[in-house]
């Protein structure tokens, strides 16, 4: 597996409003996108864009708040009531090739590829197999990671 660009860091929060205020008022961030619901993934999402260099896009902070009883982040917030770093997401050019590689390495891939918050296919790999980090893989056609 060749590492692709770090697309975003997922940060779980019990309150999107409070976290947006923090990034805006403490960190001086511009909240470029309005929050939106992603009911298929059980989260309400708000992206915080970090500065890039030389006109390139930086990495994003993906703020996620539980949406619905079945949200996959309720358990995380039960253990981490203030929220915190939840996952890291890397880009790959081909989601199916990447998924096959993780499976071939014996990693626990969580579910089939599905459309994520950026409107492209994603899947997750269990933190127990990824050095303690819940890892999201996201397809960005043409991204740099060659497979
Ligand atoms: C997809 C939309 C958007 C996008 O970017 O496009 C998102 O990123 S949405 C993000 C929310 N969706 C998900 O997180 C889906 C994938 N997550 C899962 O399937 C579960 O959360 C899972 C399997 C990682 C954990 O399930 P659950 O919380 O029910 O299990 P446990 O609480 O028993 O945890 C098992 C074990 O793993 C540790 N754990 C859980 N979550 C994390 C985490 N985020 N980072 C690191 N470690 C985590 C937990 O502490 C347990 O460890 P143990 O030592 O056994 O106590
Ligand atoms: Co994510």
CSV table of N, CA and C and ligand atoms in Angstrom, one decimal:
chain,number,residue,atom,x,y,z
A,1,UNK,N,0.9,-1.2,0.0
A,1,UNK,CA,0.0,0.0,0.0
A,1,UNK,C,0.9,1.2,0.0
A,2,UNK,N,0.6,2.2,-0.9
A,2,UNK,CA,1.4,3.4,-0.9
A,2,UNK,C,0.6,4.5,-0.3
A,3,UNK,N,1.0,5.2,0.7
A,3,UNK,CA,0.3,6.2,1.4
A,3,UNK,C,-0.1,7.3,0.4
A,4,UNK,N,-1.4,7.7,0.4
A,4,UNK,CA,-1.8,8.9,-0.4
A,4,UNK,C,-1.9,10.1,0.5
A,5,UNK,N,-2.3,11.2,0.0
A,5,UNK,CA,-2.4,12.5,0.7
A,5,UNK,C,-3.4,12.3,1.9
A,6,UNK,N,-3.1,13.0,3.0
A,6,UNK,CA,-4.0,13.0,4.2
A,6,UNK,C,-5.1,14.0,3.8
A,7,UNK,N,-6.3,13.4,3.6
A,7,UNK,CA,-7.4,14.3,3.1
A,7,UNK,C,-8.0,15.1,4.3
A,8,UNK,N,-8.3,14.3,5.4
A,8,UNK,CA,-8.9,15.0,6.6
A,8,UNK,C,-8.6,14.2,7.8
A,9,UNK,N,-8.7,15.0,8.9
A,9,UNK,CA,-8.7,14.4,10.3
A,9,UNK,C,-10.1,14.5,10.8
A,10,UNK,N,-10.7,13.3,11.1
A,10,UNK,CA,-12.1,13.4,11.7
A,10,UNK,C,-12.0,13.6,13.2
A,11,UNK,N,-12.8,14.6,13.6
A,11,UNK,CA,-12.9,15.0,15.0
A,11,UNK,C,-14.3,14.9,15.4
A,12,UNK,N,-14.6,13.9,16.3
A,12,UNK,CA,-16.0,13.8,16.9
A,12,UNK,C,-16.2,14.8,17.9
A,13,UNK,N,-17.5,15.3,17.9
A,13,UNK,CA,-17.8,16.3,18.9
A,13,UNK,C,-19.3,16.1,19.4
A,14,UNK,N,-19.5,16.4,20.7
A,14,UNK,CA,-20.9,16.4,21.1
A,14,UNK,C,-21.7,17.5,20.6
A,15,UNK,N,-21.0,18.6,20.2
A,15,UNK,CA,-21.7,19.8,19.7
A,15,UNK,C,-21.0,20.5,18.5
A,16,UNK,N,-21.5,20.3,17.4
A,16,UNK,CA,-20.9,21.0,16.2
A,16,UNK,C,-20.8,22.5,16.4
A,17,UNK,N,-21.9,23.1,17.0
A,17,UNK,CA,-21.9,24.5,17.2
A,17,UNK,C,-20.7,25.0,18.1
A,18,UNK,N,-20.5,24.2,19.2
A,18,UNK,CA,-19.4,24.6,20.1
A,18,UNK,C,-18.0,24.4,19.4
A,19,UNK,N,-17.9,23.3,18.6
A,19,UNK,CA,-16.6,23.1,17.9
A,19,UNK,C,-16.4,24.1,16.8
A,20,UNK,N,-17.4,24.5,16.1
A,20,UNK,CA,-17.3,25.5,15.0
A,20,UNK,C,-16.8,26.8,15.7
A,21,UNK,N,-17.4,27.2,16.8
A,21,UNK,CA,-17.0,28.4,17.5
A,21,UNK,C,-15.6,28.3,17.9
A,22,UNK,N,-15.2,27.2,18.4
A,22,UNK,CA,-13.7,27.0,18.8
A,22,UNK,C,-12.8,27.2,17.6
A,23,UNK,N,-13.1,26.5,16.5
A,23,UNK,CA,-12.1,26.7,15.4
A,23,UNK,C,-12.1,28.1,14.8
A,24,UNK,N,-13.3,28.7,14.9
A,24,UNK,CA,-13.4,30.1,14.3
A,24,UNK,C,-12.8,31.1,15.3
A,25,UNK,N,-13.1,31.0,16.6
A,25,UNK,CA,-12.7,32.1,17.5
A,25,UNK,C,-11.3,31.8,18.1
A,26,UNK,N,-11.0,30.6,18.4
A,26,UNK,CA,-9.7,30.3,19.0
A,26,UNK,C,-8.6,30.1,17.9
A,27,UNK,N,-9.0,29.3,16.9
A,27,UNK,CA,-8.0,28.9,15.9
A,27,UNK,C,-8.0,29.8,14.7
A,28,UNK,N,-9.0,30.8,14.6
A,28,UNK,CA,-9.0,31.7,13.5
A,28,UNK,C,-9.3,31.1,12.2
A,29,UNK,N,-10.0,30.0,12.2
A,29,UNK,CA,-10.3,29.3,11.0
A,29,UNK,C,-11.5,29.9,10.3
A,30,UNK,N,-11.5,29.8,9.0
A,30,UNK,CA,-12.7,30.2,8.2
A,30,UNK,C,-13.5,28.9,8.0
A,31,UNK,N,-14.8,28.9,8.4
A,31,UNK,CA,-15.6,27.7,8.2
A,31,UNK,C,-16.2,27.9,6.8
A,32,UNK,N,-15.6,27.2,5.8
A,32,UNK,CA,-15.9,27.5,4.4
A,32,UNK,C,-17.2,26.8,4.0
A,33,UNK,N,-17.7,25.8,4.7
A,33,UNK,CA,-18.8,25.1,4.2
A,33,UNK,C,-19.9,25.0,5.4
A,34,UNK,N,-21.1,25.2,5.1
A,34,UNK,CA,-22.1,25.1,6.1
A,34,UNK,C,-22.3,23.6,6.6
A,35,UNK,N,-22.6,23.4,7.8
A,35,UNK,CA,-22.8,22.0,8.3
A,35,UNK,C,-23.9,21.3,7.5
A,36,UNK,N,-23.7,20.0,7.3
A,36,UNK,CA,-24.8,19.2,6.6
A,36,UNK,C,-25.0,17.9,7.2
A,37,UNK,N,-26.2,17.3,7.0
A,37,UNK,CA,-26.5,16.0,7.6
A,37,UNK,C,-26.1,14.9,6.6
A,38,UNK,N,-25.5,13.8,7.1
A,38,UNK,CA,-25.2,12.7,6.3
A,38,UNK,C,-25.9,11.5,6.9
A,39,UNK,N,-27.2,11.4,6.7
A,39,UNK,CA,-28.0,10.4,7.5
A,39,UNK,C,-27.5,8.9,7.1
A,40,UNK,N,-27.0,8.7,5.9
A,40,UNK,CA,-26.6,7.3,5.6
A,40,UNK,C,-25.4,6.9,6.4
A,41,UNK,N,-24.7,7.9,7.0
A,41,UNK,CA,-23.5,7.6,7.8
A,41,UNK,C,-23.7,7.9,9.2
A,42,UNK,N,-24.9,8.4,9.6
A,42,UNK,CA,-25.2,8.7,11.0
A,42,UNK,C,-24.5,9.8,11.6
A,43,UNK,N,-24.1,10.8,10.8
A,43,UNK,CA,-23.4,12.0,11.3
A,43,UNK,C,-23.9,13.3,10.7
A,44,UNK,N,-23.7,14.4,11.5
A,44,UNK,CA,-23.8,15.7,11.0
A,44,UNK,C,-22.4,16.2,10.8
A,45,UNK,N,-22.1,16.9,9.7
A,45,UNK,CA,-20.7,17.1,9.3
A,45,UNK,C,-20.4,18.6,9.1
A,46,UNK,N,-19.3,19.1,9.5
A,46,UNK,CA,-18.8,20.4,9.1
A,46,UNK,C,-17.3,20.4,8.9
A,47,UNK,N,-16.9,20.9,7.7
A,47,UNK,CA,-15.5,20.9,7.3
A,47,UNK,C,-14.9,22.2,7.7
A,48,UNK,N,-13.7,22.1,8.3
A,48,UNK,CA,-12.8,23.2,8.6
A,48,UNK,C,-11.6,23.1,7.7
A,49,UNK,N,-11.4,24.0,6.8
A,49,UNK,CA,-10.2,24.0,5.9
A,49,UNK,C,-9.0,24.5,6.5
A,50,UNK,N,-7.9,23.8,6.5
A,50,UNK,CA,-6.6,24.3,7.1
A,50,UNK,C,-5.9,24.9,5.9
A,51,UNK,N,-5.0,25.9,6.1
A,51,UNK,CA,-4.3,26.5,5.0
A,51,UNK,C,-3.3,25.5,4.3
A,52,UNK,N,-3.2,25.7,3.0
A,52,UNK,CA,-2.3,24.9,2.2
A,52,UNK,C,-1.0,25.7,1.9
A,53,UNK,N,-0.2,25.3,1.1
A,53,UNK,CA,1.0,26.0,0.7
A,53,UNK,C,1.0,26.2,-0.8
A,54,UNK,N,1.5,27.4,-1.3
A,54,UNK,CA,1.6,27.6,-2.7
A,54,UNK,C,0.3,27.4,-3.5
A,55,UNK,N,-0.8,27.8,-2.8
A,55,UNK,CA,-2.0,27.7,-3.5
A,55,UNK,C,-2.7,26.3,-3.5
A,56,UNK,N,-1.9,25.3,-2.9
A,56,UNK,CA,-2.5,24.0,-2.8
A,56,UNK,C,-3.5,23.9,-1.6
A,57,UNK,N,-4.5,23.0,-1.7
A,57,UNK,CA,-5.4,22.9,-0.6
A,57,UNK,C,-4.7,22.3,0.6
A,58,UNK,N,-5.0,22.7,1.8
A,58,UNK,CA,-4.4,22.1,3.0
A,58,UNK,C,-5.2,20.9,3.3
A,59,UNK,N,-5.0,20.4,4.5
A,59,UNK,CA,-5.8,19.3,5.0
A,59,UNK,C,-7.1,19.8,5.7
A,60,UNK,N,-8.1,19.0,5.8
A,60,UNK,CA,-9.3,19.5,6.5
A,60,UNK,C,-9.5,18.8,7.9
A,61,UNK,N,-10.1,19.5,8.7
A,61,UNK,CA,-10.7,19.0,9.9
A,61,UNK,C,-12.1,18.6,9.6
A,62,UNK,N,-12.5,17.4,9.8
A,62,UNK,CA,-13.9,17.0,9.5
A,62,UNK,C,-14.6,16.9,10.9
A,63,UNK,N,-15.4,17.9,11.3
A,63,UNK,CA,-16.1,17.8,12.5
A,63,UNK,C,-17.3,16.9,12.3
A,64,UNK,N,-17.5,16.0,13.2
A,64,UNK,CA,-18.7,15.1,13.1
A,64,UNK,C,-19.4,15.0,14.4
A,65,UNK,N,-20.7,15.1,14.3
A,65,UNK,CA,-21.6,15.0,15.5
A,65,UNK,C,-22.6,13.9,15.2
A,66,UNK,N,-23.0,13.1,16.3
A,66,UNK,CA,-23.9,12.0,16.0
A,66,UNK,C,-25.2,12.5,15.4
A,67,UNK,N,-25.7,11.7,14.5
A,67,UNK,CA,-27.0,12.0,13.8
A,67,UNK,C,-27.8,10.7,13.9
A,68,UNK,N,-28.8,10.7,14.8
A,68,UNK,CA,-29.7,9.5,14.9
A,68,UNK,C,-29.1,8.5,16.0
A,69,UNK,N,-30.0,7.6,16.4
A,69,UNK,CA,-29.7,6.7,17.5
A,69,UNK,C,-28.6,5.7,17.0
A,70,UNK,N,-28.5,5.4,15.7
A,70,UNK,CA,-27.6,4.3,15.3
A,70,UNK,C,-26.2,4.9,14.9
A,71,UNK,N,-26.0,6.2,15.2
A,71,UNK,CA,-24.7,6.8,14.8
A,71,UNK,C,-23.5,6.0,15.3
A,72,UNK,N,-22.5,5.7,14.4
A,72,UNK,CA,-21.4,5.0,14.9
A,72,UNK,C,-20.5,5.7,15.8
A,73,UNK,N,-20.8,7.0,16.1
A,73,UNK,CA,-19.9,7.8,17.0
A,73,UNK,C,-20.4,7.9,18.4
A,74,UNK,N,-21.7,7.4,18.6
A,74,UNK,CA,-22.2,7.5,20.0
A,74,UNK,C,-21.2,6.7,21.0
A,75,UNK,N,-20.8,5.5,20.6
A,75,UNK,CA,-19.9,4.8,21.5
A,75,UNK,C,-18.6,5.5,21.8
A,76,UNK,N,-18.1,6.2,20.7
A,76,UNK,CA,-16.8,6.9,20.9
A,76,UNK,C,-17.0,8.0,21.9
A,77,UNK,N,-18.2,8.8,21.7
A,77,UNK,CA,-18.4,9.9,22.6
A,77,UNK,C,-18.7,9.4,24.0
A,78,UNK,N,-19.3,8.2,24.2
A,78,UNK,CA,-19.5,7.7,25.5
A,78,UNK,C,-18.2,7.5,26.3
A,79,UNK,N,-17.2,7.1,25.5
A,79,UNK,CA,-15.8,6.9,26.1
A,79,UNK,C,-15.1,8.2,26.1
A,80,UNK,N,-15.4,9.1,25.2
A,80,UNK,CA,-14.7,10.4,25.2
A,80,UNK,C,-15.7,11.6,25.1
A,81,UNK,N,-16.3,11.9,26.3
A,81,UNK,CA,-17.5,12.8,26.3
A,81,UNK,C,-17.2,14.2,25.7
A,82,UNK,N,-15.9,14.6,25.8
A,82,UNK,CA,-15.6,15.9,25.2
A,82,UNK,C,-15.3,15.9,23.7
A,83,UNK,N,-15.3,14.6,23.2
A,83,UNK,CA,-15.0,14.4,21.8
A,83,UNK,C,-13.5,14.3,21.6
A,84,UNK,N,-13.1,14.4,20.3
A,84,UNK,CA,-11.6,14.3,20.1
A,84,UNK,C,-11.3,13.7,18.7
A,85,UNK,N,-10.0,13.4,18.5
A,85,UNK,CA,-9.6,12.9,17.2
A,85,UNK,C,-10.2,11.5,17.1
A,86,UNK,N,-10.9,11.3,16.0
A,86,UNK,CA,-11.7,10.1,15.8
A,86,UNK,C,-11.1,9.2,14.7
A,87,UNK,N,-10.7,9.8,13.6
A,87,UNK,CA,-10.1,9.0,12.5
A,87,UNK,C,-9.3,9.9,11.6
A,88,UNK,N,-8.5,9.2,10.7
A,88,UNK,CA,-7.7,9.9,9.8
A,88,UNK,C,-8.0,9.4,8.4
A,89,UNK,N,-8.1,10.2,7.4
A,89,UNK,CA,-8.6,9.8,6.1
A,89,UNK,C,-7.5,10.1,5.0
A,90,UNK,N,-7.1,9.0,4.3
A,90,UNK,CA,-6.1,9.2,3.2
A,90,UNK,C,-6.7,8.9,1.9
A,91,UNK,N,-6.2,9.6,0.9
A,91,UNK,CA,-6.7,9.5,-0.5
A,91,UNK,C,-6.0,8.3,-1.2
A,92,UNK,N,-6.8,7.7,-2.1
A,92,UNK,CA,-6.2,6.7,-3.0
A,92,UNK,C,-6.9,6.9,-4.4
A,93,UNK,N,-6.2,6.5,-5.4
A,93,UNK,CA,-6.8,6.7,-6.8
A,93,UNK,C,-7.8,5.6,-7.1
A,94,UNK,N,-7.8,4.5,-6.5
A,94,UNK,CA,-8.7,3.4,-6.8
A,94,UNK,C,-9.2,2.7,-5.5
A,95,UNK,N,-10.4,2.9,-5.1
A,95,UNK,CA,-10.9,2.4,-3.8
A,95,UNK,C,-10.9,0.9,-3.8
A,96,UNK,N,-11.3,0.3,-4.9
A,96,UNK,CA,-11.4,-1.2,-4.9
A,96,UNK,C,-10.0,-1.9,-4.8
A,97,UNK,N,-9.0,-1.3,-5.5
A,97,UNK,CA,-7.7,-1.8,-5.4
A,97,UNK,C,-7.2,-1.7,-4.0
A,98,UNK,N,-7.4,-0.5,-3.4
A,98,UNK,CA,-6.9,-0.3,-2.1
A,98,UNK,C,-7.6,-1.2,-1.1
A,99,UNK,N,-8.9,-1.4,-1.3
A,99,UNK,CA,-9.6,-2.4,-0.3
A,99,UNK,C,-9.1,-3.8,-0.4
A,100,UNK,N,-8.8,-4.2,-1.7
A,100,UNK,CA,-8.2,-5.5,-1.9
A,100,UNK,C,-6.9,-5.7,-1.2
A,101,UNK,N,-6.1,-4.6,-1.3
A,101,UNK,CA,-4.8,-4.6,-0.6
A,101,UNK,C,-4.9,-4.7,0.9
A,102,UNK,N,-5.8,-4.0,1.5
A,102,UNK,CA,-5.9,-4.1,3.0
A,102,UNK,C,-6.4,-5.5,3.4
A,103,UNK,N,-7.3,-6.0,2.6
A,103,UNK,CA,-7.8,-7.3,2.9
A,103,UNK,C,-6.7,-8.4,2.7
A,104,UNK,N,-5.9,-8.2,1.7
A,104,UNK,CA,-4.8,-9.1,1.5
A,104,UNK,C,-3.7,-9.1,2.6
A,105,UNK,N,-3.7,-7.9,3.3
A,105,UNK,CA,-2.8,-7.7,4.4
A,105,UNK,C,-3.4,-8.3,5.7
A,106,UNK,N,-4.6,-8.8,5.6
A,106,UNK,CA,-5.3,-9.3,6.8
A,106,UNK,C,-5.9,-8.2,7.7
A,107,UNK,N,-6.1,-7.0,7.1
A,107,UNK,CA,-6.6,-6.0,7.9
A,107,UNK,C,-8.2,-6.1,8.0
A,108,UNK,N,-8.8,-5.6,9.1
A,108,UNK,CA,-10.2,-5.7,9.2
A,108,UNK,C,-10.9,-4.5,8.5
A,109,UNK,N,-11.3,-4.7,7.3
A,109,UNK,CA,-12.0,-3.7,6.5
A,109,UNK,C,-13.5,-3.6,7.0
A,110,UNK,N,-14.0,-2.4,7.2
A,110,UNK,CA,-15.3,-2.3,7.8
A,110,UNK,C,-16.3,-2.0,6.7
A,111,UNK,N,-17.0,-3.0,6.2
A,111,UNK,CA,-18.0,-2.8,5.2
A,111,UNK,C,-17.5,-2.6,3.8
A,112,UNK,N,-18.5,-2.4,2.9
A,112,UNK,CA,-18.2,-2.2,1.5
A,112,UNK,C,-17.9,-0.7,1.3
A,113,UNK,N,-17.3,-0.3,0.2
A,113,UNK,CA,-17.1,1.1,-0.2
A,113,UNK,C,-18.5,1.7,-0.3
A,114,UNK,N,-18.6,2.9,0.3
A,114,UNK,CA,-19.9,3.7,0.2
A,114,UNK,C,-19.6,5.2,0.1
A,115,UNK,N,-20.5,5.9,-0.3
A,115,UNK,CA,-20.3,7.4,-0.5
A,115,UNK,C,-20.2,8.1,0.8
A,116,UNK,N,-19.1,8.8,0.9
A,116,UNK,CA,-18.8,9.6,2.2
A,116,UNK,C,-19.2,11.0,2.1
A,117,UNK,N,-18.7,11.8,3.0
A,117,UNK,CA,-19.0,13.2,3.1
A,117,UNK,C,-18.6,14.1,1.9
A,118,UNK,N,-17.5,13.6,1.2
A,118,UNK,CA,-17.0,14.3,0.1
A,118,UNK,C,-17.6,13.9,-1.2
A,119,UNK,N,-18.6,13.0,-1.1
A,119,UNK,CA,-19.3,12.5,-2.3
A,119,UNK,C,-18.5,11.5,-3.1
A,120,UNK,N,-17.5,10.9,-2.5
A,120,UNK,CA,-16.7,9.9,-3.2
A,120,UNK,C,-16.8,8.6,-2.4
A,121,UNK,N,-16.3,7.5,-3.0
A,121,UNK,CA,-16.3,6.3,-2.3
A,121,UNK,C,-15.3,6.2,-1.1
A,122,UNK,N,-15.7,5.7,0.0
A,122,UNK,CA,-14.8,5.5,1.1
A,122,UNK,C,-15.0,4.1,1.8
A,123,UNK,N,-14.0,3.7,2.5
A,123,UNK,CA,-14.2,2.6,3.5
A,123,UNK,C,-13.3,2.9,4.7
A,124,UNK,N,-13.6,2.1,5.8
A,124,UNK,CA,-12.8,2.3,7.0
A,124,UNK,C,-12.0,1.0,7.3
A,125,UNK,N,-10.9,1.1,8.0
A,125,UNK,CA,-10.1,-0.1,8.4
A,125,UNK,C,-10.0,0.1,10.0
A,126,UNK,N,-10.3,-1.1,10.6
A,126,UNK,CA,-10.4,-1.1,12.1
A,126,UNK,C,-9.1,-0.5,12.8
A,127,UNK,N,-9.3,0.3,13.8
A,127,UNK,CA,-8.2,0.9,14.5
A,127,UNK,C,-7.2,-0.2,15.1
A,128,UNK,N,-7.7,-1.3,15.4
A,128,UNK,CA,-6.9,-2.4,16.0
A,128,UNK,C,-5.8,-2.9,15.0
A,129,UNK,N,-6.1,-2.7,13.8
A,129,UNK,CA,-5.2,-3.2,12.7
A,129,UNK,C,-4.4,-2.0,12.2
A,130,UNK,N,-4.6,-0.8,12.7
A,130,UNK,CA,-4.0,0.4,12.0
A,130,UNK,C,-3.3,1.2,13.1
A,131,UNK,N,-2.6,0.6,13.9
A,131,UNK,CA,-1.7,1.3,14.9
A,131,UNK,C,-2.6,2.2,15.8
A,132,UNK,N,-3.8,1.7,16.1
A,132,UNK,CA,-4.7,2.4,17.0
A,132,UNK,C,-5.5,3.6,16.4
A,133,UNK,N,-5.3,3.8,15.1
A,133,UNK,CA,-6.1,4.9,14.4
A,133,UNK,C,-7.1,4.3,13.5
A,134,UNK,N,-8.4,4.7,13.8
A,134,UNK,CA,-9.5,4.3,12.8
A,134,UNK,C,-9.1,5.1,11.5
A,135,UNK,N,-8.9,4.3,10.5
A,135,UNK,CA,-8.4,4.8,9.2
A,135,UNK,C,-9.5,4.7,8.1
A,136,UNK,N,-9.7,5.9,7.5
A,136,UNK,CA,-10.7,6.0,6.4
A,136,UNK,C,-9.9,6.1,5.1
A,137,UNK,N,-10.3,5.4,4.1
A,137,UNK,CA,-9.6,5.5,2.8
A,137,UNK,C,-10.7,6.0,1.9
A,138,UNK,N,-10.3,7.0,1.1
A,138,UNK,CA,-11.2,7.8,0.2
A,138,UNK,C,-10.7,7.8,-1.2
A,139,UNK,N,-11.6,7.5,-2.1
A,139,UNK,CA,-11.1,7.5,-3.6
A,139,UNK,C,-11.1,9.0,-4.1
A,140,UNK,N,-10.0,9.4,-4.6
A,140,UNK,CA,-9.8,10.7,-5.3
A,140,UNK,C,-9.2,10.3,-6.6
A,141,UNK,N,-9.9,10.2,-7.7
A,141,UNK,CA,-9.3,9.8,-9.0
A,141,UNK,C,-8.1,10.7,-9.3
A,142,UNK,N,-7.1,10.0,-9.7
A,142,UNK,CA,-5.9,10.8,-10.1
A,142,UNK,C,-5.0,11.2,-9.0
A,143,UNK,N,-5.4,10.8,-7.7
A,143,UNK,CA,-4.6,11.2,-6.6
A,143,UNK,C,-3.3,10.4,-6.7
A,144,UNK,N,-2.3,10.9,-5.9
A,144,UNK,CA,-0.9,10.5,-6.1
A,144,UNK,C,-0.5,9.1,-5.8
A,145,UNK,N,-1.3,8.4,-4.9
A,145,UNK,CA,-0.9,7.1,-4.4
A,145,UNK,C,-1.0,6.1,-5.5
A,146,UNK,N,0.1,5.6,-6.0
A,146,UNK,CA,0.1,4.6,-7.0
A,146,UNK,C,0.0,3.2,-6.3
A,147,UNK,N,-0.7,2.3,-7.0
A,147,UNK,CA,-0.9,1.0,-6.4
A,147,UNK,C,-0.4,-0.1,-7.3
B,1,LIG,C1,-18.3,8.5,6.1
B,1,LIG,C2,-18.7,9.9,6.4
B,1,LIG,C3,-17.5,10.7,6.9
B,1,LIG,C4,-16.5,10.8,5.8
B,1,LIG,O1,-15.3,11.2,6.1
B,1,LIG,O2,-16.9,10.7,4.6
B,1,LIG,C5,-16.9,10.1,8.1
B,1,LIG,O3,-15.8,9.9,8.3
B,1,LIG,S1,-18.1,9.5,9.3
B,1,LIG,C6,-17.2,8.8,10.6
B,1,LIG,C7,-18.1,7.9,11.5
B,1,LIG,N1,-18.2,6.6,10.9
B,1,LIG,C8,-17.5,5.6,11.3
B,1,LIG,O4,-16.7,5.8,12.3
B,1,LIG,C9,-17.6,4.3,10.7
B,1,LIG,C10,-16.5,3.3,11.1
B,1,LIG,N2,-16.5,3.1,12.5
B,1,LIG,C11,-16.9,1.9,13.0
B,1,LIG,O5,-17.3,1.0,12.3
B,1,LIG,C12,-16.9,1.7,14.5
B,1,LIG,O6,-16.8,3.0,15.1
B,1,LIG,C13,-15.7,0.9,15.0
B,1,LIG,C14,-15.8,-0.5,14.5
B,1,LIG,C15,-14.4,1.5,14.6
B,1,LIG,C16,-15.8,0.8,16.6
B,1,LIG,O7,-17.0,0.3,16.9
B,1,LIG,P1,-17.6,0.5,18.4
B,1,LIG,O8,-17.3,1.9,18.8
B,1,LIG,O9,-19.0,0.0,18.4
B,1,LIG,O10,-16.7,-0.5,19.1
B,1,LIG,P2,-16.0,-0.4,20.5
B,1,LIG,O11,-16.5,0.8,21.2
B,1,LIG,O12,-16.2,-1.7,21.2
B,1,LIG,O13,-14.5,-0.2,20.1
B,1,LIG,C17,-13.7,-1.4,19.8
B,1,LIG,C18,-12.3,-1.0,20.1
B,1,LIG,O14,-11.9,0.0,19.1
B,1,LIG,C19,-11.6,1.2,19.8
B,1,LIG,N3,-12.1,2.3,19.1
B,1,LIG,C20,-13.3,2.6,18.7
B,1,LIG,N4,-13.4,3.7,18.0
B,1,LIG,C21,-12.1,4.1,17.8
B,1,LIG,C22,-11.5,5.2,17.2
B,1,LIG,N5,-12.3,6.1,16.5
B,1,LIG,N6,-10.2,5.3,17.2
B,1,LIG,C23,-9.4,4.4,17.9
B,1,LIG,N7,-9.9,3.4,18.5
B,1,LIG,C24,-11.3,3.2,18.5
B,1,LIG,C25,-12.3,1.1,21.2
B,1,LIG,O15,-11.6,1.9,22.1
B,1,LIG,C26,-12.2,-0.4,21.5
B,1,LIG,O16,-10.9,-0.7,21.9
B,1,LIG,P3,-10.7,-1.6,23.2
B,1,LIG,O17,-9.3,-1.6,23.5
B,1,LIG,O18,-11.3,-2.9,22.8
B,1,LIG,O19,-11.6,-0.9,24.3
B,2,LIG,CO1,-14.1,11.1,7.6
